[in-house]
Amino acid sequence: MSRSKQAPASGSQRRPLATAQEVAEYLGVPVATVYNWKYRGDGPKFIKVGRHLRARWEDVEAYLEQQTGR
């Protein structure tokens, strides 16, 4: 197996990144809202992977916690 296909060396299992659709479904908002958040710099932290928008689940959870604390 090539080095790029192996699990992280630290032994921790990484969760797959969330797609814009998954974030929208999880938070109960339209996908367009997720893309607007990215454009405006709002919402959870997003990552561009090529042309695709992704988010770490930890960042989505942190964003949700910030919203419930208001």
Backbone as CSV, one residue per row, in Angstrom:
resi,resn,N_x,N_y,N_z,CA_x,CA_y,CA_z,C_x,C_y,C_z
1,MET,0.846,-1.180,0.000,0.000,0.000,0.000,0.889,1.241,0.000
2,SER,0.568,2.207,-0.819,1.383,3.416,-0.885,1.175,4.270,0.360
3,ARG,2.115,5.116,0.645,2.078,5.966,1.835,0.843,6.862,1.864
4,SER,0.397,7.362,0.720,-0.742,8.273,0.675,-2.063,7.581,0.978
5,LYS,-2.118,6.273,0.880,-3.360,5.550,1.116,-3.465,5.008,2.548
6,GLN,-2.413,5.163,3.332,-2.415,4.627,4.677,-3.147,5.548,5.631
7,ALA,-3.578,4.987,6.765,-4.215,5.764,7.818,-3.198,6.729,8.412
8,PRO,-3.660,7.784,9.076,-2.730,8.720,9.687,-1.766,8.014,10.637
9,ALA,-0.507,8.468,10.646,0.534,7.829,11.442,0.265,7.900,12.931
10,SER,-0.510,8.893,13.385,-0.764,9.053,14.810,-1.650,7.943,15.360
11,GLY,-2.259,7.158,14.491,-3.126,6.077,14.935,-4.566,6.525,15.156
12,SER,-4.815,7.826,15.095,-6.182,8.306,15.286,-6.964,8.111,13.992
13,GLN,-8.204,7.771,14.138,-9.076,7.602,12.980,-9.764,8.925,12.693
14,ARG,-9.588,9.449,11.508,-10.218,10.704,11.119,-11.601,10.424,10.578
15,ARG,-12.527,11.284,10.941,-13.868,11.204,10.375,-13.834,11.828,8.989
16,PRO,-14.666,11.336,8.096,-14.738,11.966,6.774,-15.212,13.410,6.914
17,LEU,-14.779,14.264,6.015,-15.241,15.640,6.013,-16.699,15.684,5.584
18,ALA,-17.425,16.650,6.115,-18.844,16.811,5.782,-18.978,17.593,4.486
19,THR,-19.883,17.161,3.642,-20.192,17.904,2.422,-21.137,19.051,2.777
20,ALA,-21.305,19.984,1.851,-22.247,21.086,2.061,-23.656,20.539,2.276
21,GLN,-24.015,19.510,1.530,-25.333,18.887,1.661,-25.507,18.282,3.061
22,GLU,-24.486,17.601,3.552,-24.562,16.996,4.880,-24.670,18.045,5.979
23,VAL,-23.917,19.131,5.843,-23.999,20.219,6.823,-25.402,20.819,6.811
24,ALA,-25.936,21.050,5.615,-27.281,21.614,5.489,-28.323,20.709,6.134
25,GLU,-28.261,19.421,5.849,-29.222,18.485,6.425,-29.095,18.417,7.942
26,TYR,-27.861,18.380,8.438,-27.619,18.277,9.873,-28.146,19.503,10.620
27,LEU,-27.931,20.694,10.036,-28.347,21.925,10.699,-29.770,22.343,10.330
28,GLY,-30.368,21.651,9.372,-31.748,21.952,8.994,-31.902,23.254,8.231
29,VAL,-30.929,23.531,7.360,-30.979,24.744,6.542,-30.811,24.343,5.082
30,PRO,-31.228,25.220,4.156,-31.003,24.923,2.734,-29.510,24.913,2.394
31,VAL,-29.144,24.162,1.370,-27.757,24.108,0.920,-27.284,25.503,0.509
32,ALA,-28.162,26.302,-0.071,-27.793,27.665,-0.476,-27.328,28.482,0.734
33,THR,-27.908,28.248,1.896,-27.494,28.948,3.113,-26.060,28.593,3.470
34,VAL,-25.705,27.332,3.329,-24.344,26.884,3.624,-23.354,27.607,2.706
35,TYR,-23.657,27.689,1.420,-22.778,28.381,0.484,-22.727,29.884,0.769
36,ASN,-23.857,30.468,1.211,-23.861,31.883,1.589,-22.990,32.122,2.816
37,TRP,-23.027,31.216,3.776,-22.174,31.329,4.963,-20.710,31.370,4.539
38,LYS,-20.330,30.470,3.649,-18.945,30.428,3.178,-18.576,31.745,2.505
39,TYR,-19.449,32.249,1.665,-19.209,33.493,0.937,-19.050,34.679,1.890
40,ARG,-19.904,34.728,2.933,-19.892,35.839,3.892,-18.905,35.645,5.036
41,GLY,-18.362,34.433,5.166,-17.453,34.161,6.270,-18.180,33.811,7.560
42,ASP,-19.441,33.408,7.451,-20.241,33.010,8.608,-20.284,31.492,8.702
43,GLY,-21.034,30.996,9.663,-21.246,29.559,9.798,-20.005,28.857,10.298
44,PRO,-20.008,27.534,10.203,-18.828,26.779,10.634,-17.636,27.069,9.724
45,LYS,-16.453,26.702,10.167,-15.261,26.842,9.324,-15.380,25.873,8.161
46,PHE,-15.120,26.370,6.969,-15.200,25.538,5.775,-13.824,25.372,5.152
47,ILE,-13.674,24.292,4.404,-12.442,23.960,3.714,-12.778,23.762,2.247
48,LYS,-11.976,24.349,1.369,-12.136,24.084,-0.055,-11.198,22.940,-0.418
49,VAL,-11.771,21.871,-0.937,-10.990,20.731,-1.421,-11.202,20.719,-2.925
50,GLY,-10.231,21.283,-3.623,-10.431,21.484,-5.059,-11.562,22.481,-5.241
51,ARG,-12.589,22.073,-5.952,-13.758,22.936,-6.153,-14.858,22.643,-5.150
52,HIS,-14.617,21.713,-4.249,-15.661,21.240,-3.347,-15.556,21.875,-1.969
53,LEU,-16.709,22.184,-1.387,-16.786,22.762,-0.055,-16.959,21.646,0.964
54,ARG,-16.115,21.642,1.978,-16.178,20.625,3.030,-16.035,21.292,4.382
55,ALA,-16.434,20.571,5.428,-16.281,21.050,6.798,-15.915,19.877,7.687
56,ARG,-15.122,20.151,8.701,-14.836,19.133,9.709,-16.044,19.062,10.636
57,TRP,-16.435,17.870,10.997,-17.588,17.712,11.881,-17.372,18.426,13.207
58,GLU,-16.128,18.472,13.685,-15.831,19.165,14.934,-16.151,20.653,14.809
59,ASP,-15.881,21.234,13.641,-16.173,22.647,13.423,-17.671,22.895,13.333
60,VAL,-18.394,21.954,12.745,-19.855,22.079,12.677,-20.431,22.032,14.088
61,GLU,-19.956,21.097,14.906,-20.428,20.990,16.293,-20.090,22.247,17.092
62,ALA,-18.867,22.787,16.898,-18.462,23.997,17.603,-19.354,25.174,17.214
63,TYR,-19.671,25.282,15.930,-20.560,26.344,15.465,-21.931,26.203,16.115
64,LEU,-22.428,25.005,16.165,-23.733,24.761,16.771,-23.729,25.144,18.249
65,GLU,-22.673,24.819,18.956,-22.552,25.190,20.365,-22.528,26.700,20.538
66,GLN,-21.845,27.415,19.635,-21.808,28.880,19.700,-23.201,29.465,19.529
67,GLN,-23.994,28.851,18.663,-25.341,29.356,18.395,-26.273,29.143,19.577
68,THR,-26.103,28.038,20.286,-26.993,27.760,21.417,-26.608,28.583,22.631
69,GLY,-25.403,29.153,22.642,-24.944,29.952,23.760,-25.398,31.406,23.687
70,ARG,-26.050,31.793,22.599,-26.473,33.188,22.432,-27.708,33.506,23.212
